[in-house]
Coordinates of C-alpha atoms in Angstrom, one line a residue:
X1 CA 4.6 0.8 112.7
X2 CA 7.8 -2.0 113.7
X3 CA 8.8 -1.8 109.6
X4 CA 10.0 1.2 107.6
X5 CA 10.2 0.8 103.5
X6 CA 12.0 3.3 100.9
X7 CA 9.5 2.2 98.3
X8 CA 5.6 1.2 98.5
X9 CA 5.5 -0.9 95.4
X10 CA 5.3 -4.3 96.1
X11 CA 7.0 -5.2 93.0
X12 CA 10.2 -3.7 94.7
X13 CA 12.4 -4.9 97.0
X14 CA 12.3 -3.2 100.1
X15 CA 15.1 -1.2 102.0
X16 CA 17.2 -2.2 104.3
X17 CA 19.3 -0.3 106.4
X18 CA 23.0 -0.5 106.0
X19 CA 24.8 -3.4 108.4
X20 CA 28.0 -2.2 110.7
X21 CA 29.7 -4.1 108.0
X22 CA 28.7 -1.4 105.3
X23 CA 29.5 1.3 107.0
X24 CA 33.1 0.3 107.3
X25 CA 33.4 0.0 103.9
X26 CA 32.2 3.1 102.9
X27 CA 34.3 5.2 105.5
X28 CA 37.4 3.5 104.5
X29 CA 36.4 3.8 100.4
X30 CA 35.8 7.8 101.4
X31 CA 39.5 8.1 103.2
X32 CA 41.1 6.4 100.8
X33 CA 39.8 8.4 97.5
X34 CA 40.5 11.4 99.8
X35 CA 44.2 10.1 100.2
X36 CA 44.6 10.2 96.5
X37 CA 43.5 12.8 96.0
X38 CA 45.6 14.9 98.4
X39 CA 48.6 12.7 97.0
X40 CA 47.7 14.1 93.2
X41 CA 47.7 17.5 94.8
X42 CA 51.3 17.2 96.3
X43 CA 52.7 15.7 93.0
X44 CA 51.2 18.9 91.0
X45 CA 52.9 21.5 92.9
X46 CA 56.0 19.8 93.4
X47 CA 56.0 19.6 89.5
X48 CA 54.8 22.8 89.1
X49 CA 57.7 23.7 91.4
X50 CA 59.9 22.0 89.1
X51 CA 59.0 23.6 85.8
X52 CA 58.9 26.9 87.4
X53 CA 62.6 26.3 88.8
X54 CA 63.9 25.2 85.0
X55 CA 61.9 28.1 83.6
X56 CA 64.1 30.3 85.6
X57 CA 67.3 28.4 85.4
X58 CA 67.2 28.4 81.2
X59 CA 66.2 31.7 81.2
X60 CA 69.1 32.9 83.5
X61 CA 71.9 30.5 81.6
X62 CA 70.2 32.3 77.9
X63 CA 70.8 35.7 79.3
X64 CA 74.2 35.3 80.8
X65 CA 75.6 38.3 82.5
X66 CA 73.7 41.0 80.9
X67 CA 70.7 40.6 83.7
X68 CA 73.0 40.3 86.4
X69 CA 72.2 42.7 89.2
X70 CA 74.5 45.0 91.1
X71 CA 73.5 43.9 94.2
X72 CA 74.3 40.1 93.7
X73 CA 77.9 40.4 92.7
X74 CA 79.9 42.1 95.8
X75 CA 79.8 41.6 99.5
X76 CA 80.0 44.3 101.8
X77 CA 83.7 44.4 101.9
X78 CA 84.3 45.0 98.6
X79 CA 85.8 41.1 97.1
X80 CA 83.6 39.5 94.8
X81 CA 81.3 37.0 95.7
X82 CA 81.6 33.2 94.5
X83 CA 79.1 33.9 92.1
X84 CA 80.2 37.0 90.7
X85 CA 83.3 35.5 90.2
X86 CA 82.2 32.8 88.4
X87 CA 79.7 34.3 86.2
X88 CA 82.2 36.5 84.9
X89 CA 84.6 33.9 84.1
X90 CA 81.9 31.7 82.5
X91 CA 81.0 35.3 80.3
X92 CA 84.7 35.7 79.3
X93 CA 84.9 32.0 78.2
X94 CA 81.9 32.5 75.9
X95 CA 82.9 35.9 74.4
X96 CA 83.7 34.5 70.9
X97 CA 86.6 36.3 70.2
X98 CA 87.7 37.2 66.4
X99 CA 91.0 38.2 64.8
X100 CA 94.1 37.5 67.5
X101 CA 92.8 39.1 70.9
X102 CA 92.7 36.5 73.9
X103 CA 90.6 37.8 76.7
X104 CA 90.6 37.7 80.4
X105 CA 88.6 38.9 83.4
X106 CA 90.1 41.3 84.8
X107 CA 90.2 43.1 88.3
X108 CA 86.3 43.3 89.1
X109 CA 85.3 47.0 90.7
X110 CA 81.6 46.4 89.6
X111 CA 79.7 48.1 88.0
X112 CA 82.3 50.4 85.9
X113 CA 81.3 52.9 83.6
X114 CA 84.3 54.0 82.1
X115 CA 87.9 52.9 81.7
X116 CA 91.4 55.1 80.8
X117 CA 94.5 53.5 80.1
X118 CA 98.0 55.6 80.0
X119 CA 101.0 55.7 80.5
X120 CA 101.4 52.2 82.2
X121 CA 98.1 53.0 84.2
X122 CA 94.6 52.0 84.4
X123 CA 92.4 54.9 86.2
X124 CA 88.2 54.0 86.0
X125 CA 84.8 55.5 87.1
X126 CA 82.0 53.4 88.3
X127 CA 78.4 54.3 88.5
X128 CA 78.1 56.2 91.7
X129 CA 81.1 58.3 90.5
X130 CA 83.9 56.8 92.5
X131 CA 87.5 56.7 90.8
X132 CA 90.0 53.9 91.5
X133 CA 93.2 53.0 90.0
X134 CA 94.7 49.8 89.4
X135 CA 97.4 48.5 91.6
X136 CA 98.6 45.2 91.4
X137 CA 95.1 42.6 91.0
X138 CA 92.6 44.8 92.5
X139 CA 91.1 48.5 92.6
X140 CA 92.3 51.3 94.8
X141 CA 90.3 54.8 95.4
X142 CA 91.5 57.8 94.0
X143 CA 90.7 60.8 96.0
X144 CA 88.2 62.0 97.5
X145 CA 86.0 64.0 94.9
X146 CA 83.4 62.2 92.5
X147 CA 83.7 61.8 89.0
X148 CA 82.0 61.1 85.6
X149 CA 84.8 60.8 83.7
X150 CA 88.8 59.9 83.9
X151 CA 91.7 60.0 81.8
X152 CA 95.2 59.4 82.3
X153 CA 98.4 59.9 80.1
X154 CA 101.7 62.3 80.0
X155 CA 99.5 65.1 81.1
X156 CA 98.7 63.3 84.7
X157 CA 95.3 62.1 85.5
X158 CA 92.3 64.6 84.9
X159 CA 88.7 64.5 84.8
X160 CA 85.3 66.0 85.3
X161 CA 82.4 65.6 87.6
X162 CA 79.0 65.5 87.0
X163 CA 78.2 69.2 86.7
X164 CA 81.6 69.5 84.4
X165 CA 83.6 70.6 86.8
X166 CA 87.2 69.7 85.3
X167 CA 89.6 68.3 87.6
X168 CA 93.4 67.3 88.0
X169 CA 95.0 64.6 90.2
X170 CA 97.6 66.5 92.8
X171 CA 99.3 65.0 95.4
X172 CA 96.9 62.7 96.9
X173 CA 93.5 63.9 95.7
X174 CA 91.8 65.9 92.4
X175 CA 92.3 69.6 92.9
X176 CA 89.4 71.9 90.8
X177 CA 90.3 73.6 87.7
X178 CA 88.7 76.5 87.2
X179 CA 88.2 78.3 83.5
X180 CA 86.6 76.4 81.9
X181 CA 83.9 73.5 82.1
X182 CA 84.2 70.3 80.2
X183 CA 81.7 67.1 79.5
X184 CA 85.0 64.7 78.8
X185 CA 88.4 65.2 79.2
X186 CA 91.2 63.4 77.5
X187 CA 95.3 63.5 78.6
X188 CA 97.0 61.3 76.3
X189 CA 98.2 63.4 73.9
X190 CA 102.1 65.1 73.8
X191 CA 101.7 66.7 77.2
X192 CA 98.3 69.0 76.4
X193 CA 94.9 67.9 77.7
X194 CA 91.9 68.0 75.5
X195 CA 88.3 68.4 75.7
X196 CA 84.6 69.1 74.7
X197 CA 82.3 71.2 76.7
X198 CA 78.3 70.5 76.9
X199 CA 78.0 72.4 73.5
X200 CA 80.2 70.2 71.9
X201 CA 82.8 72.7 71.7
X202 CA 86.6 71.9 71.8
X203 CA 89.3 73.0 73.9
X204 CA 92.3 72.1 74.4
X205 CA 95.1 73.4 77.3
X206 CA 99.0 73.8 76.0
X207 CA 101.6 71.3 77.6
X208 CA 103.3 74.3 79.6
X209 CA 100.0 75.0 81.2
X210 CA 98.7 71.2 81.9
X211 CA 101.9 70.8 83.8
X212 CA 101.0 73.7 86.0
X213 CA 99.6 73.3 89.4
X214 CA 97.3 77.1 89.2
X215 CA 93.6 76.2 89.5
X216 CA 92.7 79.2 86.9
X217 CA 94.0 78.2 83.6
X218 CA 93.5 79.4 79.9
X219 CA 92.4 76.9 77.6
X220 CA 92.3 77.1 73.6
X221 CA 89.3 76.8 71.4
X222 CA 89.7 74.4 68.6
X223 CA 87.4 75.1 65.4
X224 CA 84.4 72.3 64.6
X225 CA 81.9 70.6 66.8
X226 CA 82.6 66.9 68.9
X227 CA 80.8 65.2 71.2
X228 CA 83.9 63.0 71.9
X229 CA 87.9 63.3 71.9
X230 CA 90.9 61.4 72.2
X231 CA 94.8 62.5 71.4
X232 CA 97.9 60.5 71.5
X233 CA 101.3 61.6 70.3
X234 CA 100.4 60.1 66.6
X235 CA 97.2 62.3 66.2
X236 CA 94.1 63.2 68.0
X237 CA 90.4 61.8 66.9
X238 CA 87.0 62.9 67.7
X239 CA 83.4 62.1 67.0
X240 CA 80.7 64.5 66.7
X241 CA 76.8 64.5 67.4
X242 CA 76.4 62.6 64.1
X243 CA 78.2 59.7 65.1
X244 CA 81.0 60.8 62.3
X245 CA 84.8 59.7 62.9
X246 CA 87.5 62.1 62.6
X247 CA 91.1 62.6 62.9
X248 CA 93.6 65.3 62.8
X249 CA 97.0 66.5 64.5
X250 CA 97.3 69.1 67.6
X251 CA 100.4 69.7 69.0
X252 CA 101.5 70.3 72.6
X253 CA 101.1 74.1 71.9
X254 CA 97.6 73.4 70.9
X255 CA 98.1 74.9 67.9
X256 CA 95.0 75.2 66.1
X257 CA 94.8 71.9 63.4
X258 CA 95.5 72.0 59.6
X259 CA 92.8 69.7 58.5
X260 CA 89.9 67.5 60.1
X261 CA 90.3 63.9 57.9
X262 CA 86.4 62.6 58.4
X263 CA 86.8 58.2 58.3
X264 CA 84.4 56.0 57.4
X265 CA 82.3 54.2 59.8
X266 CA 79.9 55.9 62.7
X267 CA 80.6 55.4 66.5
X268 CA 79.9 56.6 70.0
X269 CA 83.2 57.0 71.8
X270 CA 86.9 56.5 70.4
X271 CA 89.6 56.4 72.0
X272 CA 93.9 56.4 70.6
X273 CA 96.4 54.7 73.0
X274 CA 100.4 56.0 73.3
X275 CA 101.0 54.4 70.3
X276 CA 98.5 54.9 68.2
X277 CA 95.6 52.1 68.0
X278 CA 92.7 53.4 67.8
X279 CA 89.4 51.7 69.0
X280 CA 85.7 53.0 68.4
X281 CA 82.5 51.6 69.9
X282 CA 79.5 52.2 68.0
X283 CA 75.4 52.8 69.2
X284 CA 74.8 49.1 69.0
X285 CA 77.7 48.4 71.4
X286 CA 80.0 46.8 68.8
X287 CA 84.0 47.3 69.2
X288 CA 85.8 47.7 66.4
X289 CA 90.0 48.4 65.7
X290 CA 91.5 50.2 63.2
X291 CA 93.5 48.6 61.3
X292 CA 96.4 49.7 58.3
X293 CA 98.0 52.4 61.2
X294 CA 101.8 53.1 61.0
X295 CA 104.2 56.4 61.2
X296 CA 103.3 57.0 57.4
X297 CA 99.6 56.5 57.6
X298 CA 98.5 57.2 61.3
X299 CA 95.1 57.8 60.6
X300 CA 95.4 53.7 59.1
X301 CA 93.1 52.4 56.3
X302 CA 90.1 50.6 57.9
X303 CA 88.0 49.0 60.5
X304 CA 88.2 45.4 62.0
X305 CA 85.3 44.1 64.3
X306 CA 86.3 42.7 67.2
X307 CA 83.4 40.0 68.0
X308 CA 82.5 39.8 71.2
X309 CA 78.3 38.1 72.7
X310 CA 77.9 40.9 74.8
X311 CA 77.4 44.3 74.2
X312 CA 80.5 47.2 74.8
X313 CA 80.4 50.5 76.5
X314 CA 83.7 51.5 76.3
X315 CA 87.2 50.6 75.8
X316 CA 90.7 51.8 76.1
X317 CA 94.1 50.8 74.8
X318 CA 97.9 51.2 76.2
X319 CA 100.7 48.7 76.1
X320 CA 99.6 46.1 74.4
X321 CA 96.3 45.8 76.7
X322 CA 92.7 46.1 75.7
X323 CA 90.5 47.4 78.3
X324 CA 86.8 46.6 78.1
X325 CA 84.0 47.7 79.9
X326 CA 81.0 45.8 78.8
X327 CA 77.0 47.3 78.8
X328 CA 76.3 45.8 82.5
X329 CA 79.5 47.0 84.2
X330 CA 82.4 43.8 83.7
X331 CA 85.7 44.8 82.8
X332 CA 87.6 42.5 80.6
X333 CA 91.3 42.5 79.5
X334 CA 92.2 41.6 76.3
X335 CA 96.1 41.0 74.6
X336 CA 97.1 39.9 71.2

């Protein structure tokens, strides 16, 4: 047969194979459809790029510094990174302070986990147990043995490790002090040192004795229960397991108190500076000062939030200076 057909009816048109002409046209129809469609593809990642890049972005500027990661803030020698630096400062600007304080950032030795201020010094822990004190704008280490906790006053600088051993600052490192173990230590009071042991027992060593450089030492039992305690020449306060406040008076003989006063109001730590301001931070992280102190009423008459948008862990108070450690590890400074 010389003809082919695509249909046998006669009342149809028959087929007729595409030209050259045809062809062309239907390749270049099929490349360019395909062109488009590879060109919407592009344009739906690269936005899907973008929303996923603002996603983060809003999310990281909502949460400020509280999901900041250690390992983004220092470099390996110790000065803060660009980044670090300015995220703090852009935290400190959006603190919302009330009442008179003015806040600053201070020196950064990141992440800190507790702060002492005494006797003109700043002495601090940080997570892995390191102690530094503050000289000039930055952080210097303080002896060789790690630490939980730190506290410096008219007593010297003590503190205790992780499995309570109680230490005190000699020389150029923290010599053990064996007698007794303690959870927190506190040596801002007349000369004595204070502390509680894991059973929430109180103790506190004499002046005469604090001064000493033995490493076996007799300490005093004090009666009633804290978790928490804090002495300056003005009066000592505490809080217990409960989360109640109190105060009372212990002298640099440790004599054993007259009266525990309990205050209104529930918190986690507290802590008295030299001249007797007392700060308390409670189990939702709020600060709060007390307010009404003088020589005739050192136990004062109230409490005073101080509002800040991030959550506190801990402060401490000497010479006119506020020092803050925040939830994630910033310390701030803070004046009237």
């Amino acid at each position: 047969m010389e003809g082919t057909y695509g249909n046998l009816d006669s009342n149809e048109l028959a087929y007729e194979a595409p030209t050259c002409k045809d062809r062309v046209l239907s390749s270049s129809k099929k490349r360019l459809y395909l062109e488009v469609i590879i060109f919407l593809g592009i344009l739906n990642v690269l936005l899907l790029a973008g929303l996923i890049a603002l996603g983060v972005h809003s999310r990281y500027l909502a949460a400020g510094l509280s999901n900041i990661k250690p390992n983004l803030t220092q470099d390996t020698n110790d000065k803060p990174s660009p980044t670090f630096t300015a995220n703090l400062n852009e935290m400190v600007k959006n603190l919302q302070l009330s009442g008179d304080w003015t806040c600053s950032a201070a020196p950064q030795q990141f992440p800190a986990a507790q702060i002492d201020a005494g006797q003109g010094m700043v002495v601090m822990t940080d997570i892995k147990s390191n102690v530094f004190l503050l000289s000039g704008s930055g952080w210097s280490k303080l002896g060789s043995v790690p630490l939980k906790h730190v506290s410096v006053g008219p007593a010297g600088i003590w503190g205790v490790n992780q499995q309570n051993k109680v230490y005190k600052f000699v020389a150029s490192d923290f010599v053990p002090i064996r007698g007794l173990e303690l959870k927190q230590v506190d040596a801002g009071g007349q000369g004595q040192v204070v502390g509680v042991a894991s059973n929430d027992n109180i103790h506190c060593l004499n002046a005469n004795r604090a001064s000493s450089t033995k490493e076996l030492m007799n300490w005093s039992t004090i009666s009633d229960l804290l978790m928490y305690f804090s002495c300056a020449p003005t009066g000592c306060w505490g809080v217990n397991s409960e989360e109640w406040i109190y105060f009372t008076q212990i002298s640099n003989s440790c004599h054993q108190p007259g009266s525990w006063d309990h205050i209104d109001g529930e918190a986690v730590n507290v802590e008295v500076g030299s001249d007797g301001n007392v700060f308390v931070v409670n189990r939702y992280g709020l600060l709060y000062e007390r307010t009404g102190i003088s020589g005739q009423v050192p136990k004062g008459t109230g409490w005073r939030i101080i509002e800040m948008s991030v959550k506190i862990r801990q402060a401490s108070y000497d010479l006119g200076y506020l020092w803050v450690v925040t939830e994630t590890g910033f310390i701030v400074k803070c004046t009237k």
